[in-house]
Amino acid sequence: MMEKKIGLEVVRCIKAALDRGEDATFVPLHEPCFKGNESKFIQECLASTFVSSVGKYVDEFEVALSNYTGAKHAIAVVNGTAALHISLLLAGVLPNDEVIIPSLTFVATANAVSYCGAIPHFVDVNDRTLGMDADALKDWLRFIGIQRDGVLVNKESGRVIRAIVPMHTFGHPCEMDLILEVARDFNLAVVEDSAESLGSKYCGQHTGTFGLLGVLSFNGNKIITTGGGGAILTNNHELALKAKHLTTTAKLSHAWSYRHDQIGYNYRMPNLNAALGCAQLEQVNEFLKAKCALVERYRLAFQDMRDIKVFKQPKNANSNYWLQTLILDELIADSRNEILHATNNSGIMTRPAWDLLHRLDHFSACPRSELSVSESLERRIINVPSSAGLI
Ligand SMILES: *Cc1c(COP(=O)(O)O)cnc(C)c1O
């Protein structure tokens, strides 16, 4: 009885936040917003006939991304997972290495590690940022690792631990200064999974520009979309050249000869998608503004709900608030599914966090630290409608 009530209470609060009456239609979790030059640029792209692997929009999109984020280089690719795959290869990840990632992340982070023939090694997050916890990471690496010939080796598995992939959960930046310090101390490369956090800043600097390489996604549900797409960010000129080369089948530049100097990937972003991206990126600051206004509305609507917090950006961070997040108190964690049922039944799309990756069959044998915060958060997170168009 009690449980039924909380589901309906949450529906009421969300409707109040979104200013929707009883007759409101379905509200998706996140839908794209095409109110700028999308049609114009795509028409131009079609008229040019350059819809595929060559054309001006790919170059323009890469320059615009680099200007916006402050990364010296941006390489546009087919999706965020491909961007992660190539970034890990360029960070030196080899078959049978281990790569440190959070268990609380989208499955793509672990899949990309696996594509390199490497093994995900799961660590915990903190509830300040929902992202990787630097202190817990340091303690764990001290316990499990040993330095041998300049590389960190997992004492239990005997494998090299090569890199760390912090992920900025729902757009909220991790504590990158602390994570970089741990990475330096243990000789680990950092690849940022900033797939969700375009526009988010930590201490005034864009996420995705702290590590050796950073990754963006422009899937249809992200803050801006190219239909499907992604990008690799880096300040390292040599890595940028390699990223471009590897993602374009490792073809040697030549007027007519077709020659490739290694096994490459067909990961480049088509011009048609880049045209959409150029139009979307022009509007990113408006989307950010709308998302900040939306979190404020949720905060007001939920202010009398003692056991539910609307997650606010961590200290020193400007979050893009990609997905708005409710955190249930431990006391009502058992009501999570009831709330999910009640909201979805009322046409308000909500969802829990991802099932933790270390519990998936194919990753269950991977090494891991203690994951109590991730396990607690998994039971208490609910994402609620977050589209910029709701404002
Ligand atoms: C969306 C996402 C990706 C992958 O992006 P795709 O473009 O869908 O391949 C990777 N990591 C995280 C955390 C994501 O949310």
Coordinates of C-alpha atoms and ligand atoms in Angstrom, one line a residue:
M1 CA 0.0 0.0 0.0
M2 CA 2.8 2.3 1.1
E3 CA 4.7 1.4 -2.0
K4 CA 1.9 2.2 -4.4
K5 CA 1.6 5.6 -2.9
I6 CA 5.3 6.5 -3.5
G7 CA 5.0 5.6 -7.2
L8 CA 2.1 8.0 -7.6
E9 CA 3.8 10.7 -5.6
V10 CA 6.8 10.5 -7.9
V11 CA 4.4 10.7 -11.0
R12 CA 2.9 13.8 -9.4
C13 CA 6.2 15.5 -8.8
I14 CA 7.5 14.7 -12.3
K15 CA 4.3 16.1 -13.9
A16 CA 4.6 19.2 -11.8
A17 CA 8.3 19.7 -12.9
L18 CA 7.3 19.2 -16.5
D19 CA 4.2 21.4 -16.2
R20 CA 2.1 18.7 -17.8
G21 CA -1.6 18.1 -17.2
E22 CA -3.4 14.8 -16.8
D23 CA -3.9 14.4 -20.5
A24 CA -0.2 14.7 -21.4
T25 CA 1.0 12.2 -23.9
F26 CA 4.1 10.0 -23.6
V27 CA 7.2 11.7 -22.4
P28 CA 10.4 10.0 -23.6
L29 CA 13.6 9.8 -21.5
H30 CA 15.6 11.8 -24.0
E31 CA 14.7 12.9 -27.5
P32 CA 16.8 15.0 -29.9
C33 CA 15.9 18.5 -30.8
F34 CA 16.2 19.7 -34.4
K35 CA 15.4 23.4 -34.5
G36 CA 18.5 24.8 -36.2
N37 CA 20.2 24.3 -39.6
E38 CA 19.7 20.5 -39.6
S39 CA 17.6 20.3 -42.8
K40 CA 19.6 23.0 -44.6
F41 CA 23.0 21.3 -44.0
I42 CA 21.6 17.9 -44.9
Q43 CA 20.0 19.2 -48.1
E44 CA 23.3 20.9 -49.0
C45 CA 25.1 17.6 -48.3
L46 CA 22.7 15.7 -50.6
A47 CA 23.0 18.3 -53.3
S48 CA 26.8 18.0 -53.2
T49 CA 26.6 14.2 -53.7
F50 CA 29.3 13.8 -51.1
V51 CA 27.3 11.9 -48.5
S52 CA 29.8 9.3 -47.5
S53 CA 33.5 9.2 -46.6
V54 CA 34.6 12.6 -48.1
G55 CA 33.1 16.0 -47.9
K56 CA 33.5 19.3 -46.2
Y57 CA 31.2 18.6 -43.2
V58 CA 33.5 16.0 -41.6
D59 CA 36.3 18.6 -41.6
E60 CA 34.0 21.4 -40.4
F61 CA 32.6 19.2 -37.6
E62 CA 36.0 18.2 -36.4
V63 CA 37.2 21.8 -36.3
A64 CA 34.0 22.9 -34.5
L65 CA 34.4 20.1 -31.9
S66 CA 38.0 21.1 -31.3
N67 CA 37.1 24.8 -31.0
Y68 CA 34.2 24.1 -28.6
T69 CA 36.0 21.6 -26.3
G70 CA 39.4 23.2 -26.4
A71 CA 41.0 19.9 -27.5
K72 CA 43.7 20.5 -30.0
H73 CA 42.4 17.7 -32.2
A74 CA 39.0 16.0 -32.8
I75 CA 38.6 13.0 -35.1
A76 CA 35.0 12.1 -36.1
V77 CA 34.1 8.4 -36.2
V78 CA 31.1 6.2 -36.7
N79 CA 30.1 5.9 -33.0
G80 CA 31.4 6.3 -29.5
T81 CA 32.3 2.7 -29.1
A82 CA 34.6 2.8 -32.1
A83 CA 36.1 6.0 -30.6
L84 CA 36.8 4.1 -27.4
H85 CA 38.2 1.1 -29.3
I86 CA 40.7 3.2 -31.2
S87 CA 41.6 5.4 -28.2
L88 CA 42.5 2.3 -26.2
L89 CA 44.7 0.9 -29.0
L90 CA 46.5 4.3 -29.2
A91 CA 46.9 4.4 -25.4
G92 CA 49.0 1.2 -25.8
V93 CA 46.4 -1.4 -24.7
L94 CA 47.6 -4.8 -25.8
P95 CA 45.9 -8.2 -25.9
N96 CA 45.8 -9.8 -22.4
D97 CA 46.3 -6.4 -20.6
E98 CA 43.9 -5.2 -18.0
V99 CA 42.1 -1.9 -18.2
I100 CA 40.5 -0.3 -15.2
I101 CA 36.9 0.8 -15.7
P102 CA 33.9 1.5 -13.5
S103 CA 31.3 -1.3 -13.2
L104 CA 28.6 1.4 -13.2
T105 CA 28.8 2.3 -16.9
F106 CA 27.2 1.5 -20.2
V107 CA 28.4 -1.8 -21.6
A108 CA 30.3 -0.1 -24.5
T109 CA 33.1 0.8 -22.1
A110 CA 33.8 -2.8 -21.3
N111 CA 33.1 -4.0 -24.9
A112 CA 35.8 -1.6 -26.3
V113 CA 38.3 -3.1 -23.8
S114 CA 37.4 -6.5 -25.0
Y115 CA 37.8 -5.6 -28.7
C116 CA 41.4 -4.9 -27.9
G117 CA 41.7 -8.4 -26.5
A118 CA 42.2 -6.9 -23.1
I119 CA 40.3 -7.6 -19.9
P120 CA 38.1 -5.1 -18.0
H121 CA 39.1 -4.7 -14.3
F122 CA 36.2 -3.1 -12.4
V123 CA 36.6 -0.5 -9.6
D124 CA 34.1 1.4 -7.5
V125 CA 32.5 4.9 -7.9
N126 CA 31.7 7.5 -5.2
D127 CA 28.3 9.0 -4.5
R128 CA 29.6 12.6 -4.9
T129 CA 30.1 12.3 -8.6
L130 CA 28.7 8.8 -9.6
G131 CA 32.1 8.3 -11.2
M132 CA 35.3 6.6 -10.4
D133 CA 36.6 7.2 -6.9
A134 CA 40.3 8.2 -6.9
D135 CA 41.0 7.3 -3.2
A136 CA 39.4 3.8 -3.5
L137 CA 41.3 3.4 -6.8
K138 CA 44.6 4.3 -5.2
D139 CA 44.1 1.9 -2.3
W140 CA 43.1 -0.9 -4.6
L141 CA 46.0 -0.4 -6.9
R142 CA 48.4 -0.4 -4.0
F143 CA 46.9 -3.7 -2.8
I144 CA 46.6 -5.5 -6.1
G145 CA 49.5 -4.0 -8.1
I146 CA 53.2 -4.2 -8.3
Q147 CA 55.6 -2.2 -10.5
R148 CA 57.7 -4.3 -12.8
D149 CA 60.0 -2.7 -15.4
G150 CA 58.0 0.5 -15.4
V151 CA 54.6 -1.2 -15.8
L152 CA 52.0 -2.1 -13.2
V153 CA 51.3 -5.8 -12.9
N154 CA 48.2 -7.3 -11.2
K155 CA 49.8 -9.6 -8.6
E156 CA 46.8 -12.0 -8.7
S157 CA 46.4 -12.4 -12.4
G158 CA 50.0 -11.7 -13.5
R159 CA 48.6 -9.4 -16.3
V160 CA 49.8 -5.8 -17.0
I161 CA 47.3 -3.1 -15.9
R162 CA 47.7 -0.6 -18.8
A163 CA 45.1 2.1 -18.6
I164 CA 42.2 3.7 -16.7
V165 CA 38.9 4.7 -18.3
P166 CA 37.0 7.1 -16.0
M167 CA 33.4 7.7 -17.2
H168 CA 31.4 10.9 -16.6
T169 CA 28.2 9.3 -15.5
F170 CA 25.0 11.0 -16.9
G171 CA 27.3 14.0 -17.8
H172 CA 28.6 14.6 -14.3
P173 CA 32.4 15.1 -14.3
C174 CA 34.6 12.8 -12.3
E175 CA 37.3 14.3 -10.0
M176 CA 39.8 14.3 -12.9
D177 CA 42.7 16.0 -11.0
L178 CA 42.7 13.2 -8.4
I179 CA 42.3 10.5 -11.0
L180 CA 45.2 11.9 -13.1
E181 CA 47.4 11.9 -10.0
V182 CA 46.7 8.3 -9.4
A183 CA 47.4 7.5 -13.0
R184 CA 50.7 9.3 -12.9
D185 CA 51.7 7.5 -9.7
F186 CA 51.0 4.1 -11.2
N187 CA 52.2 4.7 -14.8
L188 CA 48.7 4.3 -16.3
A189 CA 47.4 5.9 -19.5
V190 CA 44.0 7.7 -19.1
V191 CA 41.3 7.5 -21.7
E192 CA 38.2 9.4 -20.7
D193 CA 34.8 7.9 -21.6
S194 CA 33.1 11.3 -22.0
A195 CA 30.4 9.8 -24.3
E196 CA 27.7 11.3 -22.1
S197 CA 29.4 14.6 -21.1
L198 CA 29.9 16.9 -24.1
G199 CA 29.7 20.4 -22.7
S200 CA 30.5 19.4 -19.1
K201 CA 33.5 21.0 -17.4
Y202 CA 35.6 20.2 -14.4
C203 CA 37.4 23.2 -12.9
G204 CA 36.6 25.1 -16.0
Q205 CA 38.0 22.5 -18.4
H206 CA 36.0 20.4 -20.8
T207 CA 35.6 16.7 -20.0
G208 CA 37.4 14.6 -22.6
T209 CA 40.4 16.9 -22.6
F210 CA 42.1 15.7 -19.4
G211 CA 43.3 12.3 -20.4
L212 CA 45.7 11.2 -23.2
L213 CA 42.6 10.7 -25.3
G214 CA 38.9 11.4 -24.7
V215 CA 35.8 10.0 -26.4
L216 CA 32.5 11.5 -27.3
S217 CA 29.2 9.9 -28.6
F218 CA 26.6 11.5 -30.8
N219 CA 24.1 8.6 -30.7
G220 CA 20.4 9.7 -31.0
N221 CA 19.9 9.8 -27.2
K222 CA 23.0 12.0 -26.4
I223 CA 23.0 15.7 -25.8
I224 CA 23.7 16.3 -29.5
T225 CA 23.3 13.7 -32.2
T226 CA 24.6 12.9 -35.7
G227 CA 22.2 9.9 -35.9
G228 CA 25.1 7.7 -35.0
G229 CA 28.5 9.0 -34.4
G230 CA 31.4 9.6 -32.1
A231 CA 34.7 11.5 -31.8
I232 CA 38.2 11.1 -30.4
L233 CA 39.7 14.1 -28.6
T234 CA 43.4 14.6 -28.0
N235 CA 46.0 17.3 -27.5
N236 CA 48.7 15.0 -28.9
H237 CA 49.4 15.8 -32.6
E238 CA 51.0 12.4 -33.3
L239 CA 48.1 10.5 -31.7
A240 CA 45.6 12.6 -33.7
L241 CA 47.3 11.6 -37.0
K242 CA 47.4 8.0 -35.9
A243 CA 43.7 8.1 -34.9
K244 CA 42.8 9.5 -38.4
H245 CA 44.9 6.9 -40.1
L246 CA 43.6 3.9 -38.2
T247 CA 39.9 5.0 -38.5
T248 CA 40.3 5.5 -42.3
T249 CA 41.5 1.9 -43.2
A250 CA 45.2 3.0 -42.7
K251 CA 45.2 4.2 -46.3
L252 CA 48.3 6.1 -47.4
S253 CA 47.4 9.5 -48.8
H254 CA 47.9 9.5 -52.6
A255 CA 46.1 10.9 -55.6
W256 CA 45.2 7.5 -57.1
S257 CA 47.1 4.7 -55.5
Y258 CA 45.3 2.4 -53.0
R259 CA 47.9 1.3 -50.5
H260 CA 47.4 0.5 -46.8
D261 CA 50.3 0.2 -44.3
Q262 CA 48.6 -1.8 -41.5
I263 CA 45.3 -3.4 -40.6
G264 CA 43.0 -0.4 -40.2
Y265 CA 39.3 0.2 -39.5
N266 CA 36.4 1.6 -41.5
Y267 CA 35.4 3.9 -38.6
R268 CA 35.2 7.3 -40.3
M269 CA 32.0 9.4 -39.9
P270 CA 30.0 9.8 -43.1
N271 CA 29.6 13.4 -44.4
L272 CA 25.8 13.2 -44.1
N273 CA 26.1 12.5 -40.3
A274 CA 28.7 15.3 -39.9
A275 CA 26.3 17.7 -41.6
L276 CA 23.7 16.9 -38.9
G277 CA 26.5 17.3 -36.2
C278 CA 27.5 20.7 -37.5
A279 CA 23.9 22.0 -37.1
Q280 CA 23.5 20.3 -33.7
L281 CA 26.7 21.7 -32.3
E282 CA 25.6 25.2 -33.1
Q283 CA 22.8 24.7 -30.6
V284 CA 24.7 23.0 -27.8
N285 CA 24.8 26.0 -25.5
E286 CA 21.0 26.4 -25.7
F287 CA 20.6 22.7 -24.9
L288 CA 22.9 23.1 -21.8
K289 CA 20.8 26.1 -20.6
A290 CA 17.6 24.1 -21.0
K291 CA 19.0 21.2 -19.1
C292 CA 20.2 23.4 -16.2
A293 CA 16.7 24.9 -16.0
L294 CA 15.2 21.4 -16.0
V295 CA 17.2 20.2 -13.0
E296 CA 16.0 23.3 -11.1
R297 CA 12.4 22.4 -11.9
Y298 CA 12.9 18.9 -10.7
R299 CA 14.6 20.1 -7.6
L300 CA 11.6 22.4 -6.7
A301 CA 9.1 19.7 -7.5
F302 CA 10.8 17.1 -5.3
Q303 CA 11.8 19.4 -2.5
D304 CA 9.2 18.0 -0.1
M305 CA 10.1 14.4 -0.8
R306 CA 12.5 13.6 2.0
D307 CA 13.7 10.3 0.7
I308 CA 14.4 11.3 -2.9
K309 CA 17.2 13.6 -4.0
V310 CA 17.5 15.2 -7.4
F311 CA 21.2 14.7 -8.2
K312 CA 23.1 18.0 -8.4
Q313 CA 26.4 18.6 -10.2
P314 CA 29.4 17.7 -8.0
K315 CA 31.8 20.3 -6.6
N316 CA 34.1 22.2 -9.1
A317 CA 31.9 20.9 -11.9
N318 CA 29.6 22.3 -14.6
S319 CA 27.5 19.4 -15.7
N320 CA 25.7 19.1 -19.0
Y321 CA 22.9 17.3 -17.0
W322 CA 22.6 14.8 -19.9
L323 CA 20.2 12.5 -17.9
Q324 CA 18.4 13.9 -14.9
T325 CA 18.7 11.5 -12.0
L326 CA 16.8 10.8 -8.8
I327 CA 18.7 9.1 -6.0
L328 CA 16.4 7.2 -3.6
D329 CA 17.3 7.0 0.0
E330 CA 18.4 3.5 1.2
L331 CA 15.1 3.4 3.2
I332 CA 13.0 3.4 0.1
A333 CA 15.4 1.6 -2.3
D334 CA 13.0 -1.4 -2.3
S335 CA 10.4 0.9 -3.9
R336 CA 12.5 1.6 -7.0
N337 CA 10.7 -0.9 -9.2
E338 CA 7.3 0.4 -8.0
I339 CA 8.3 3.9 -9.0
L340 CA 9.6 2.7 -12.4
H341 CA 6.2 0.9 -12.9
A342 CA 4.1 3.8 -11.8
T343 CA 6.0 6.4 -14.0
N344 CA 6.2 4.2 -17.1
N345 CA 2.5 3.3 -16.7
S346 CA 1.7 7.0 -16.7
G347 CA 3.5 7.6 -19.9
I348 CA 6.6 9.1 -18.2
M349 CA 9.6 7.2 -19.4
T350 CA 12.0 6.4 -16.6
R351 CA 14.7 3.8 -16.2
P352 CA 17.1 2.4 -13.6
A353 CA 20.9 2.6 -14.0
W354 CA 22.6 -0.1 -16.1
D355 CA 22.9 -3.5 -14.5
L356 CA 26.4 -3.5 -13.1
L357 CA 28.8 -4.9 -15.6
H358 CA 30.6 -7.3 -13.3
R359 CA 27.2 -9.1 -12.9
L360 CA 26.9 -9.8 -16.7
D361 CA 27.8 -13.4 -17.5
H362 CA 30.5 -12.5 -20.0
F363 CA 32.3 -10.1 -17.5
S364 CA 31.6 -12.0 -14.3
A365 CA 35.1 -13.6 -14.2
C366 CA 36.9 -10.2 -14.7
P367 CA 39.0 -8.9 -11.8
R368 CA 37.4 -6.3 -9.6
S369 CA 37.7 -4.4 -6.4
E370 CA 35.1 -4.1 -3.7
L371 CA 32.1 -2.4 -5.4
S372 CA 29.8 -1.5 -2.5
V373 CA 29.0 2.1 -3.6
S374 CA 28.2 1.0 -7.2
E375 CA 26.0 -1.8 -5.8
S376 CA 24.2 0.6 -3.5
L377 CA 23.7 3.3 -6.3
E378 CA 22.5 0.7 -8.8
R379 CA 19.5 0.0 -6.4
R380 CA 18.7 3.7 -5.9
I381 CA 19.1 5.5 -9.3
I382 CA 16.2 6.4 -11.4
N383 CA 16.7 8.5 -14.6
V384 CA 13.8 10.7 -15.5
P385 CA 12.8 12.6 -18.7
S386 CA 15.7 14.9 -19.7
S387 CA 15.2 16.3 -23.2
A388 CA 16.3 19.9 -23.7
G389 CA 12.9 20.3 -25.5
L390 CA 11.0 19.9 -22.3
I391 CA 11.8 23.5 -21.4
Ligands
LIG1 C1 26.7 6.2 -25.3 C2 27.8 5.7 -24.6 C3 28.9 5.0 -25.3 C4 29.0 4.6 -26.7 O1 28.4 5.4 -27.6 P1 27.8 4.8 -29.0 O2 27.9 6.0 -29.8 O3 26.4 4.4 -28.7 O4 28.7 3.7 -29.5 C5 30.1 4.7 -24.5 N1 30.1 4.9 -23.2 C6 29.1 5.4 -22.5 C7 29.2 5.6 -21.1 C8 27.9 5.8 -23.2 O5 26.9 6.3 -22.5

